[in-house]
mmCIF file of C-alpha atoms in Angstrom:
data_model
loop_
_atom_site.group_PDB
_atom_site.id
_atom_site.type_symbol
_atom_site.label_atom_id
_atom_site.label_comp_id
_atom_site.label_asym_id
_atom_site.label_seq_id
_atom_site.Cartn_x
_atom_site.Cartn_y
_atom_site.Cartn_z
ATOM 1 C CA UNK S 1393 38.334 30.522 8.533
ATOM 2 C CA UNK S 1394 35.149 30.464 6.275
ATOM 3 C CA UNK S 1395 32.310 28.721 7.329
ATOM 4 C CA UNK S 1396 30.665 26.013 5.424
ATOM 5 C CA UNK S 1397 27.855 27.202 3.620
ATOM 6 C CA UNK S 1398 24.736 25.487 5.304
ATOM 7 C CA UNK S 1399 23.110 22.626 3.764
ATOM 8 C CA UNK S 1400 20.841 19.466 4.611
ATOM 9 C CA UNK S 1401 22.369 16.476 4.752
ATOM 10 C CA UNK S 1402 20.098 13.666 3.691
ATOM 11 C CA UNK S 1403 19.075 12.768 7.605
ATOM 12 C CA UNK S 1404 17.836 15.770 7.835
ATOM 13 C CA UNK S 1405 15.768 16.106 4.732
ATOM 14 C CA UNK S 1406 14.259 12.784 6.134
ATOM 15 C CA UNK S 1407 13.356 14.408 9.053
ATOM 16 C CA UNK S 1408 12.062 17.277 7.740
ATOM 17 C CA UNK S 1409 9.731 15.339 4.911
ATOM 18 C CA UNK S 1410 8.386 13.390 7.772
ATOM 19 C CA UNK S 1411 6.902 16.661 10.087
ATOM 20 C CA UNK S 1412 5.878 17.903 6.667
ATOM 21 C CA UNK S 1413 3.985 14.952 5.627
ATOM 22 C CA UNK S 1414 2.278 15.134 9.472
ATOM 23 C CA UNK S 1415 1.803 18.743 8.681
ATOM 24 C CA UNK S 1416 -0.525 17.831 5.768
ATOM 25 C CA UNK S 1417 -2.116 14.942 7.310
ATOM 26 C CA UNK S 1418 -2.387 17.174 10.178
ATOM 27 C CA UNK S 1419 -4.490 19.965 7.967
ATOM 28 C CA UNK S 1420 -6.548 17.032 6.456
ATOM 29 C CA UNK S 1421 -7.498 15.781 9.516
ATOM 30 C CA UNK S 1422 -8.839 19.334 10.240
ATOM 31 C CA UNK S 1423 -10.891 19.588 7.205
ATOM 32 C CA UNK S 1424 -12.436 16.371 8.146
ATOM 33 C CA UNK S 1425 -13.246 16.761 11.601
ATOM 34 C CA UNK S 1426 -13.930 20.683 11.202
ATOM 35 C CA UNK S 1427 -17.317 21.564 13.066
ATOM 36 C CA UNK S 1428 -17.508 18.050 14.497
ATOM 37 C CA UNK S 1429 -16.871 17.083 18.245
ATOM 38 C CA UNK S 1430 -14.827 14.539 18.677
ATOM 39 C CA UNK S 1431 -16.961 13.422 21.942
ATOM 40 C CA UNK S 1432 -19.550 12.332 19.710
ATOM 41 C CA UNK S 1433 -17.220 10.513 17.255
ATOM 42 C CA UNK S 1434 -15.805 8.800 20.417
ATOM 43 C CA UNK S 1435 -19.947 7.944 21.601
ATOM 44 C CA UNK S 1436 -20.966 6.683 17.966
ATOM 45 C CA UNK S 1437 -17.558 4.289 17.136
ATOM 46 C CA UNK S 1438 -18.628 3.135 21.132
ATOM 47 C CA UNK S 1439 -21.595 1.683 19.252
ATOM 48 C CA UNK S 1440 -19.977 -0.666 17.301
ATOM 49 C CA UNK S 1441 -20.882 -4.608 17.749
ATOM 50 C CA UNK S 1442 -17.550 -6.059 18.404
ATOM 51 C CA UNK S 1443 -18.101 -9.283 17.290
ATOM 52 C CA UNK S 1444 -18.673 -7.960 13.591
ATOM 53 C CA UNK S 1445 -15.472 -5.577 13.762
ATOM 54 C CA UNK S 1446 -13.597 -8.897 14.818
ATOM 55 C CA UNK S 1447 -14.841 -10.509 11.824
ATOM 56 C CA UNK S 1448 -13.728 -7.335 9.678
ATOM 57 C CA UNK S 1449 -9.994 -7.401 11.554
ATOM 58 C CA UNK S 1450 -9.995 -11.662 10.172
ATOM 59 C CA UNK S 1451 -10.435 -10.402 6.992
ATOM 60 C CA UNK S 1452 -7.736 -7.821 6.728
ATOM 61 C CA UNK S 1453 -5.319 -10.141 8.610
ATOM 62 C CA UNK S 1454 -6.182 -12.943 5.707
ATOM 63 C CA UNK S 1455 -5.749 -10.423 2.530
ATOM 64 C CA UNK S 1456 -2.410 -9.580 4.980
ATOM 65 C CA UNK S 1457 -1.645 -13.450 3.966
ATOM 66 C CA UNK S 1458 -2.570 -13.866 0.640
ATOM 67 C CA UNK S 1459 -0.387 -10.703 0.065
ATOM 68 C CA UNK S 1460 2.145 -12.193 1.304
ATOM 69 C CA UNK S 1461 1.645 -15.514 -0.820
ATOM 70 C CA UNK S 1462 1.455 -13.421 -3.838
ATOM 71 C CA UNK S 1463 4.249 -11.551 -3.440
ATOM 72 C CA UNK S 1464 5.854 -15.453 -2.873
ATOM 73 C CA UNK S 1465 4.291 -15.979 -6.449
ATOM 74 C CA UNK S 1466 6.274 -13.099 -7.989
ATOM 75 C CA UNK S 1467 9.616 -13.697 -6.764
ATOM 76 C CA UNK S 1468 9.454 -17.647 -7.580
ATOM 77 C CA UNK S 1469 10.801 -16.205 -11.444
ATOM 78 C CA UNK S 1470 13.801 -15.058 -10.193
ATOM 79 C CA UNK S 1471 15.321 -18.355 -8.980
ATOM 80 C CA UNK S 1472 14.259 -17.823 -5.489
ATOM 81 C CA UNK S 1473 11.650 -19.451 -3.400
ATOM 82 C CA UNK S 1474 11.224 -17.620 0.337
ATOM 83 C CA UNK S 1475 8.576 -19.018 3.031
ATOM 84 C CA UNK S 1476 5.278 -17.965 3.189
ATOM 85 C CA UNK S 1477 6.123 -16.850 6.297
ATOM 86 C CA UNK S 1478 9.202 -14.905 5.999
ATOM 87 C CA UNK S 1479 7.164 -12.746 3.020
ATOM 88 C CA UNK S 1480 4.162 -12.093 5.323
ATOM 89 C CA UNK S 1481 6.885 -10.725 7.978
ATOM 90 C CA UNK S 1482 8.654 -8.116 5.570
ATOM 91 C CA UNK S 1483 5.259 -7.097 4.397
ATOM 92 C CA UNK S 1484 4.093 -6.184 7.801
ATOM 93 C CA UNK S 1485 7.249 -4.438 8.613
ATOM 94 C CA UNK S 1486 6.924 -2.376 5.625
ATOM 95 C CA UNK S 1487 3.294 -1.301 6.552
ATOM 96 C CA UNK S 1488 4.873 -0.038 9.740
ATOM 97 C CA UNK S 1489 7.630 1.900 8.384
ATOM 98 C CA UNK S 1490 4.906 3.409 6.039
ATOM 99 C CA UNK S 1491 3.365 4.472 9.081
ATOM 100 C CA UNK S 1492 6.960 6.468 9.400
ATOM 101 C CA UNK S 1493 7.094 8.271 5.771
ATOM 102 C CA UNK S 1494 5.361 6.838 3.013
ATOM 103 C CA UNK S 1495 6.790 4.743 0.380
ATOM 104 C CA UNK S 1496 9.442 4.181 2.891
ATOM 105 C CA UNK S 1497 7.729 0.416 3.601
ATOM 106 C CA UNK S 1498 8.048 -0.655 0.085
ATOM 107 C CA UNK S 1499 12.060 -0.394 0.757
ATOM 108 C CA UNK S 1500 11.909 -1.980 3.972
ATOM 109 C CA UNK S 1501 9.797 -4.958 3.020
ATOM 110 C CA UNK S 1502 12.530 -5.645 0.533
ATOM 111 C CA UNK S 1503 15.382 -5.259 2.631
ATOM 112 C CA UNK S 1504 13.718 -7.221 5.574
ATOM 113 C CA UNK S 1505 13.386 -10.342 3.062
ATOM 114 C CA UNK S 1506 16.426 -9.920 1.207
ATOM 115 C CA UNK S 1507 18.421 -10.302 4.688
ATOM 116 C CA UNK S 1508 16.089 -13.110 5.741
ATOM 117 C CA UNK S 1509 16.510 -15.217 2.170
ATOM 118 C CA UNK S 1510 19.659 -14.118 1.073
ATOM 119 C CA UNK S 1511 17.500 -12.311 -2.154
ATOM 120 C CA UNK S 1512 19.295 -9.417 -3.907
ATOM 121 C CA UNK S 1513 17.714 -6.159 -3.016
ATOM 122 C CA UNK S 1514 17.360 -4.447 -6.266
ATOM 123 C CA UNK S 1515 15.004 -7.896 -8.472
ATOM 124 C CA UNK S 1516 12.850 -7.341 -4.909
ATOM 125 C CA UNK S 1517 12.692 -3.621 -5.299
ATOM 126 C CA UNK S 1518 10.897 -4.695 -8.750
ATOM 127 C CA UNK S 1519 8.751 -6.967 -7.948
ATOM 128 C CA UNK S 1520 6.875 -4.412 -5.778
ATOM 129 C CA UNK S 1521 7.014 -1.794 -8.349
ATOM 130 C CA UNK S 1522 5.078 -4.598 -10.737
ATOM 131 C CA UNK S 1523 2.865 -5.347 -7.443
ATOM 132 C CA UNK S 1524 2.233 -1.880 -6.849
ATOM 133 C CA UNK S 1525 1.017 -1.401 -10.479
ATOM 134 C CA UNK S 1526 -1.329 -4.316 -10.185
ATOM 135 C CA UNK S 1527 -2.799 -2.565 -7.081
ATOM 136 C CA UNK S 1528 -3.523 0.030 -9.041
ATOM 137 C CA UNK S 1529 -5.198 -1.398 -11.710
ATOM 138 C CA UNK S 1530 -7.120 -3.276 -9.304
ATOM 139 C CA UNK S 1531 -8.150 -0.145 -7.304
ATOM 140 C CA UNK S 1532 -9.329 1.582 -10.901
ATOM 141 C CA UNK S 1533 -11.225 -1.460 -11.635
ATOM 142 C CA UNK S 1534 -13.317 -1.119 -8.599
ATOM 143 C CA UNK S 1535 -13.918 2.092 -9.764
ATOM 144 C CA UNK S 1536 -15.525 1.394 -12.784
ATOM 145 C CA UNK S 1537 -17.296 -1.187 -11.279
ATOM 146 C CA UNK S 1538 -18.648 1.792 -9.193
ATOM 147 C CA UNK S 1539 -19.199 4.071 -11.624
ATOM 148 C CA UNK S 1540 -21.418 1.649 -13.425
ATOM 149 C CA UNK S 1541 -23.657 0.358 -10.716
ATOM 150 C CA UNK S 1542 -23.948 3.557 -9.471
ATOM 151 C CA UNK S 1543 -24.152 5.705 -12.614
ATOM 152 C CA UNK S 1544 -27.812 6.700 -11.376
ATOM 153 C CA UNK S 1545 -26.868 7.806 -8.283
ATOM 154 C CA UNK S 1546 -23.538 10.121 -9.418
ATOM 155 C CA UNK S 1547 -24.839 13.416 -10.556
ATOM 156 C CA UNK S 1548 -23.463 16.804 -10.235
ATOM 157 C CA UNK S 1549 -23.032 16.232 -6.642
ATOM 158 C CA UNK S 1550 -20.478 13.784 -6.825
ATOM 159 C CA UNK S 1551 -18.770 14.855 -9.795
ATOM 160 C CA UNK S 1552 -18.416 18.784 -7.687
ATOM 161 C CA UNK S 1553 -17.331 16.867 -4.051
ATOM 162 C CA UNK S 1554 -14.999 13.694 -5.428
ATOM 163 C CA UNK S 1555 -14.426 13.530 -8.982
ATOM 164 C CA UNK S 1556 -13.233 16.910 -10.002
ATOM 165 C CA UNK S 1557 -10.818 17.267 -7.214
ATOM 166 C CA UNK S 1558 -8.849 14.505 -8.596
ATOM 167 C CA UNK S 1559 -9.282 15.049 -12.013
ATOM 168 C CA UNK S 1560 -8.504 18.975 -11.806
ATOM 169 C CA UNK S 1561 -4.911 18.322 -10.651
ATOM 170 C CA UNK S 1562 -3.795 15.433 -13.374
ATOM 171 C CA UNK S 1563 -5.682 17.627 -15.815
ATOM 172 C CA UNK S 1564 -3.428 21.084 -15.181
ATOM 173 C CA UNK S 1565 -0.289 18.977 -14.707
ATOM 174 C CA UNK S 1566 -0.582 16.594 -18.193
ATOM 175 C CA UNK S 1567 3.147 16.907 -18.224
ATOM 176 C CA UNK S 1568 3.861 15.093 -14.838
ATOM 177 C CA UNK S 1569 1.802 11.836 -17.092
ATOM 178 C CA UNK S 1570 4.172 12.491 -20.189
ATOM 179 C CA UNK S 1571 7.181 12.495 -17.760
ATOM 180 C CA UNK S 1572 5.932 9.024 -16.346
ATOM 181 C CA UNK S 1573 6.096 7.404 -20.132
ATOM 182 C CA UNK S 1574 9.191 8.942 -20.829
ATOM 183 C CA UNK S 1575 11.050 7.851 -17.550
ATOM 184 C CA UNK S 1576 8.886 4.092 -17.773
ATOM 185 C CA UNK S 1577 11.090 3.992 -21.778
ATOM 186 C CA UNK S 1578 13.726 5.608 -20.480
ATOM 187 C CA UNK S 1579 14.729 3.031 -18.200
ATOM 188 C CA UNK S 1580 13.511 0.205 -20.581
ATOM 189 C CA UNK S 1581 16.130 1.793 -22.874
ATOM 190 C CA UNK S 1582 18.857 1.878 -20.158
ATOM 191 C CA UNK S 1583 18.196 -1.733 -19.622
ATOM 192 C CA UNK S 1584 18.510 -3.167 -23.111
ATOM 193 C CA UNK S 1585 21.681 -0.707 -23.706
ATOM 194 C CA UNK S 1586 23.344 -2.444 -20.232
ATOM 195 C CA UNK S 1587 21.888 -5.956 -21.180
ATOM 196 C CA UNK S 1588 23.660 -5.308 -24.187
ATOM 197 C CA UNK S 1589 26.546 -4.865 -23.101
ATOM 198 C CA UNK S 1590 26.835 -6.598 -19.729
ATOM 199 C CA UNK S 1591 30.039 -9.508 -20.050
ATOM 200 C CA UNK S 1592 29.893 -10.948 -16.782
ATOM 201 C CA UNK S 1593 30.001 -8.602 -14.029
ATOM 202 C CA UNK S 1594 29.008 -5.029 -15.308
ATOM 203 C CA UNK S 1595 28.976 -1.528 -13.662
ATOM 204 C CA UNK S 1596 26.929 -0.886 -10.123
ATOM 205 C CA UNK S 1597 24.909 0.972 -11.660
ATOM 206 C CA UNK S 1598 23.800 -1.093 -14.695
ATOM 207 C CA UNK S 1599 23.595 -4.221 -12.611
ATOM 208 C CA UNK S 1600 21.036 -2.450 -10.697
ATOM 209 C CA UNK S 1601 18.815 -1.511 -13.509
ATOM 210 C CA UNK S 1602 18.964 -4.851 -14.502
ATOM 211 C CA UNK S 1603 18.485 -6.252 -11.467
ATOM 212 C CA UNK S 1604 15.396 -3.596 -11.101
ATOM 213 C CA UNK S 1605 13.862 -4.585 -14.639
ATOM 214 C CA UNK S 1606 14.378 -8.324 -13.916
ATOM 215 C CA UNK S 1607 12.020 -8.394 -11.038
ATOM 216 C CA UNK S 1608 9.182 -5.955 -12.757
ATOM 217 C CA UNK S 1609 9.328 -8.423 -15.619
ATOM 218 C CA UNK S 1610 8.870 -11.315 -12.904
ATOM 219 C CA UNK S 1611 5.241 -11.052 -13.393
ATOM 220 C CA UNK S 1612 5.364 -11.533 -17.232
ATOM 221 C CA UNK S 1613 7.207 -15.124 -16.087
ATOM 222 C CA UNK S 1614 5.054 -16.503 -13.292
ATOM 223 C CA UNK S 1615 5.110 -19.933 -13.219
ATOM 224 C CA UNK S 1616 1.589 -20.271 -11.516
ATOM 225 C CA UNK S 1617 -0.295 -16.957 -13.279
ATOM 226 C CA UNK S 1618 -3.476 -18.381 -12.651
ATOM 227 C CA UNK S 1619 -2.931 -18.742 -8.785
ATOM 228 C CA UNK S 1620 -1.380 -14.978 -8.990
ATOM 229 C CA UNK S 1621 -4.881 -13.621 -10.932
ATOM 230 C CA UNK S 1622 -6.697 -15.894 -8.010
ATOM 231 C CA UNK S 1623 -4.582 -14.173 -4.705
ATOM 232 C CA UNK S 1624 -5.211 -10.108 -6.528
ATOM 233 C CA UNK S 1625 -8.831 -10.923 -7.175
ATOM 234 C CA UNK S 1626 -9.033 -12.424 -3.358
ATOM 235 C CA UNK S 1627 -6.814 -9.313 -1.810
ATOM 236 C CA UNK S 1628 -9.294 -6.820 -2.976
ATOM 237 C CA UNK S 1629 -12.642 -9.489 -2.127
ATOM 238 C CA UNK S 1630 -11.247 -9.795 1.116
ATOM 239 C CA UNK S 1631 -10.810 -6.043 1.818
ATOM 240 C CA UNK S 1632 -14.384 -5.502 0.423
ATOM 241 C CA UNK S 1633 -15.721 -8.156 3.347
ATOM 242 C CA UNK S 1634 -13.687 -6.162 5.697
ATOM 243 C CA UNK S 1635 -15.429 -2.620 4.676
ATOM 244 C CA UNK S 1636 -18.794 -4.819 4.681
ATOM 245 C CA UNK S 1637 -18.638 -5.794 8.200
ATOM 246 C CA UNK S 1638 -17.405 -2.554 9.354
ATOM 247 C CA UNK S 1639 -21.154 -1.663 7.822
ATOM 248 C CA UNK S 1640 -22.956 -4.186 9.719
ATOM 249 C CA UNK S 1641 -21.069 -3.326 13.256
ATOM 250 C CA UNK S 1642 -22.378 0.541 13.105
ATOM 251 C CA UNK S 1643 -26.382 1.141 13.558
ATOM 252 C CA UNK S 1644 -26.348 4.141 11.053
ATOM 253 C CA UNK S 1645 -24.371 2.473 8.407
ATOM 254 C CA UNK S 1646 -25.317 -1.437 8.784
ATOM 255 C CA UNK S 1647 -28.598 -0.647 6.078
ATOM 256 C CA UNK S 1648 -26.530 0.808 3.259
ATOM 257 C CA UNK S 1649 -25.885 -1.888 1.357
ATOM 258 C CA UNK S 1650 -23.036 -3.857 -0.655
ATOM 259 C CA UNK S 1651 -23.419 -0.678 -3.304
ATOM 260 C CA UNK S 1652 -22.283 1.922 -0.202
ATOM 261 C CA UNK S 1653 -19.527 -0.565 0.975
ATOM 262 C CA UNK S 1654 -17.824 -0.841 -2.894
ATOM 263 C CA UNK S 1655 -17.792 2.922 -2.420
ATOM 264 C CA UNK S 1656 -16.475 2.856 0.892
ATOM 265 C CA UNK S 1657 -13.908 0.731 -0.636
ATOM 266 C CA UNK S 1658 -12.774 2.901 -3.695
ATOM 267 C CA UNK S 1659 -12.977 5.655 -1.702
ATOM 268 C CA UNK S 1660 -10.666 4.115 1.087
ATOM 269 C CA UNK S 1661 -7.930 3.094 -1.349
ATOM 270 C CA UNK S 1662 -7.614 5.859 -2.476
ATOM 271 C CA UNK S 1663 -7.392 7.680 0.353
ATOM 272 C CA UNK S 1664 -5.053 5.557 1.633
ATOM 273 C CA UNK S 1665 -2.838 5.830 -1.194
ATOM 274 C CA UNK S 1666 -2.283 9.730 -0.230
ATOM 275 C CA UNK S 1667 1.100 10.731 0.394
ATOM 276 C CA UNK S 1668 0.919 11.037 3.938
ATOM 277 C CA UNK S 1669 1.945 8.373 6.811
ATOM 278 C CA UNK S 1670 -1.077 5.517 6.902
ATOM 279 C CA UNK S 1671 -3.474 7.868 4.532
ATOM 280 C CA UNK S 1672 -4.080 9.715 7.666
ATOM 281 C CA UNK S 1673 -7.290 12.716 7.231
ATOM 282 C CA UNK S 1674 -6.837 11.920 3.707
ATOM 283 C CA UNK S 1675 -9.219 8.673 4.527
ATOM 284 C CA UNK S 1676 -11.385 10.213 6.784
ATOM 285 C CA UNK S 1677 -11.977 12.913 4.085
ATOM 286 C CA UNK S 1678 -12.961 10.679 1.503
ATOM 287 C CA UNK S 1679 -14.622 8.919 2.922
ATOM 288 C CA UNK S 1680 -17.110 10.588 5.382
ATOM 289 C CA UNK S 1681 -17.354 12.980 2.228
ATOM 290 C CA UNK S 1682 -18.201 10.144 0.052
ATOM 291 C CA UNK S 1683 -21.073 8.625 2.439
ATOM 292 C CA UNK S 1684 -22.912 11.794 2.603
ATOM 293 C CA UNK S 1685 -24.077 10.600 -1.058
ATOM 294 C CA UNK S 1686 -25.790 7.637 0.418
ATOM 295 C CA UNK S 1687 -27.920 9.800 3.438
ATOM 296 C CA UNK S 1688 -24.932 9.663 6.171
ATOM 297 C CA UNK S 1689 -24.323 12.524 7.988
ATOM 298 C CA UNK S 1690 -20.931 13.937 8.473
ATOM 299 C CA UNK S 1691 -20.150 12.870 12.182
ATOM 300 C CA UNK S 1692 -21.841 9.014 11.281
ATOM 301 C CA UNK S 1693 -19.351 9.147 8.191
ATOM 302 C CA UNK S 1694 -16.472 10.416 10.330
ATOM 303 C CA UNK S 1695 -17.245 7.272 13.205
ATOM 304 C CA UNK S 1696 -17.470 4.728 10.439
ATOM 305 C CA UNK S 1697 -14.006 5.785 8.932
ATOM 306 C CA UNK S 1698 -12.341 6.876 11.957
ATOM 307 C CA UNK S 1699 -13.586 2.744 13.069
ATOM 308 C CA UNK S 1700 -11.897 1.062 9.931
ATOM 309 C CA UNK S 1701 -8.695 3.416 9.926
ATOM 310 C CA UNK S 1702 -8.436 3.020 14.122
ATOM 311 C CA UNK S 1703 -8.785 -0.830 13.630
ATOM 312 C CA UNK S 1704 -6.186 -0.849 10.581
ATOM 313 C CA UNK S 1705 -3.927 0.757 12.172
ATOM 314 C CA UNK S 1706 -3.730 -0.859 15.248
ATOM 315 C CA UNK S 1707 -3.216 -4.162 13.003
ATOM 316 C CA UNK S 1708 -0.606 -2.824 11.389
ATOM 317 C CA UNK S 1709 1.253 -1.478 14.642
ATOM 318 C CA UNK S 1710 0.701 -4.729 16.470
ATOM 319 C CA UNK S 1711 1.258 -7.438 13.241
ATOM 320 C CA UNK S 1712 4.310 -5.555 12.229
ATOM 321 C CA UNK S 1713 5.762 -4.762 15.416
ATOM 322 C CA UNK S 1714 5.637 -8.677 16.073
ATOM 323 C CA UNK S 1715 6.977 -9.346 12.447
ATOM 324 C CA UNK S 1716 9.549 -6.949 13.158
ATOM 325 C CA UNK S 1717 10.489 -9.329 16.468
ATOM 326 C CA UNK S 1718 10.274 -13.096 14.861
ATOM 327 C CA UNK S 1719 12.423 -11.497 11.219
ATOM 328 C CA UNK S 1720 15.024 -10.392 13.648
ATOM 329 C CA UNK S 1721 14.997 -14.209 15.403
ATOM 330 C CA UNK S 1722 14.780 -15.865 12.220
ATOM 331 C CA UNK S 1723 17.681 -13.688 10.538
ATOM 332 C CA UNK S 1724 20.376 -14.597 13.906
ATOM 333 C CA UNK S 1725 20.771 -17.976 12.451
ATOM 334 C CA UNK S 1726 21.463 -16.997 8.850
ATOM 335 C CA UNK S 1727 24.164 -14.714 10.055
ATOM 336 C CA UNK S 1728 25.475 -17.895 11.429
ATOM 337 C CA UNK S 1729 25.421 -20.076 8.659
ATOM 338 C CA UNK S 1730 26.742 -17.323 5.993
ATOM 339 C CA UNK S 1731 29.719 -16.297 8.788
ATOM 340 C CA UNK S 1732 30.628 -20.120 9.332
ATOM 341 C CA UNK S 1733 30.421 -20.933 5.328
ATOM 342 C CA UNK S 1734 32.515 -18.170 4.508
ATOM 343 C CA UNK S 1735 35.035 -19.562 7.024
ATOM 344 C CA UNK S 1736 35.180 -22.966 5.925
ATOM 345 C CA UNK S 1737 35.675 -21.539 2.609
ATOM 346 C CA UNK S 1738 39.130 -19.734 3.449
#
């Protein structure tokens, strides 16, 4: 008998991305902390008032909320209208299984609302895509807004220790950006060929690029675009307060300034928009890194970002944990209802 040749099956790949994804976040983490001792990180975050960190964890719990409204906002054009509540639950569960592999919580969120509303998966699946790319319009925004308040201050220095490290990569790999456009028309192509075509029920696979297109083009049919502009403007004020306070709890940080805090912010995003599970070392890099500009020292930088990471994360763990608890009550009885409709109907 021949054996099978050896392979991964897709459980294993999952596996396998997730200790490499630690890995890196692992080696970040490193770079960050290298030379420091952790003792005195420990000592310094000690310092912090608690009163203002409480007053930073209210803020991220209320852009948490108005997240959660918004994405309400951008499902309404589909025919749908899901609870306030209900969106606010997926959401958190989808930070936590981010916290698992990244990206991973965008699929969640969906699937924990679509079983909770009855919503198909795939116009969900969209509407995050078009949410995501909001997000990152916003977070570029902030970092004009940076660039230009602070153009005095960004010299070589920065340009050497944060810009060119991001702008090296997309620069050697120009083709990854031309692969984006084409795969963005690509699928708009796909879509009008299947629209096309579609009489009544079509293939899986074109109902599901249809399905996908329909909710990214939700935000081109909001029926309250004003209130949507209001809750993305709000998300990111919010999480700007939240950075703010985080200043005011810490002695060494608390006289840097609303200037220091936007960068904190920028800096934060995206560090936290690193692949790795909850932008672990990948934060605390930027970050630390990026306060050294404004007269912090390395081991003050690492407290202050090792104090808003710690406190986001234990928000997430303990908000989505308890999401994960009241979706699963609130789902029992629409089991019910579908299993007793469906046997009234034979």
């Amino acid at each position: 008998m021949k054996d099978k040749p050896w392979s991964l099956s897709g459980h294993s790949l999952g596996i396998l991305k997730f200790f490499l994804l630690l890995a890196i976040a692992a080696g970040l983490l490193f770079l960050a902390f290298r030379g420091v001792k952790i003792s005195s990180i420990v000592r310094a975050v000690g310092q912090a008032n608690l009163w203002w960190v409480l007053g930073s964890a209210a803020f991220a719990v209320a852009a948490l909320i108005s997240r959660g409204y918004r994405w309400k906002l951008l499902i309404e054009p589909l025919g749908y209208s899901p609870s306030l509540k209900k969106t606010t639950y997926s959401l958190m569960v989808g930070y936590l299984a981010n916290l698992g592999l990244p990206r991973l919580g965008e699929l969640t969120r969906c699937g924990s609302l679509s079983k909770a509303e009855s919503i198909p998966f795939s116009p969900l699946l969209g509407t995050v895509i078009a949410e995501r790319l909001i997000d990152l319009v916003s977070l570029f925004t902030c970092l004009l807004l940076l660039l230009i308040i602070e153009r005095n201050r960004f010299g070589t220095e920065f340009r050497s220790t944060m810009l060119n490290p991001i702008i090296e990569p997309i620069a050697r790999h120009k083709w990854l950006a031309l692969l984006l456009v084409i795969g963005v028309a690509g699928v708009l192509v796909v879509y009008r060929h299947f629209q096309s075509r579609q009489k009544g029920a079509g293939s899986f696979w074109s109902k599901l690029v249809i399905d996908l297109v329909t909710g990214l083009r939700s935000i081109t049919k909001l029926r309250r675009p004003w209130l949507f502009v209001f809750h993305s403007v709000l998300i990111w004020v919010l999480y700007y307060l939240g950075v703010y306070f985080c200043f005011l709890a810490l002695p060494y940080t608390a006289g840097l300034g609303y200037r220091a805090a936007l960068f904190a912010l920028v800096a934060g995003g995206f560090g936290m928009s690193a692949p790795v599970q909850g932008g672990i070392g990948a934060y605390h890099l930027l970050v630390s890194k990026g306060l050294m500009l404004y007269g912090v020292s390395q081991q003050d930088g690492l407290a202050f970002a090792t104090l808003v990471h710690s406190l986001q994360l234990l928000l997430i763990i303990v908000f989505g944990a308890a999401s994960l608890v009241f979706l699963s009550v609130e789902v029992r009885p629409n089991k019910r209802k579908q299993e007793a409709k469906k046997e009234f109907a034979s």
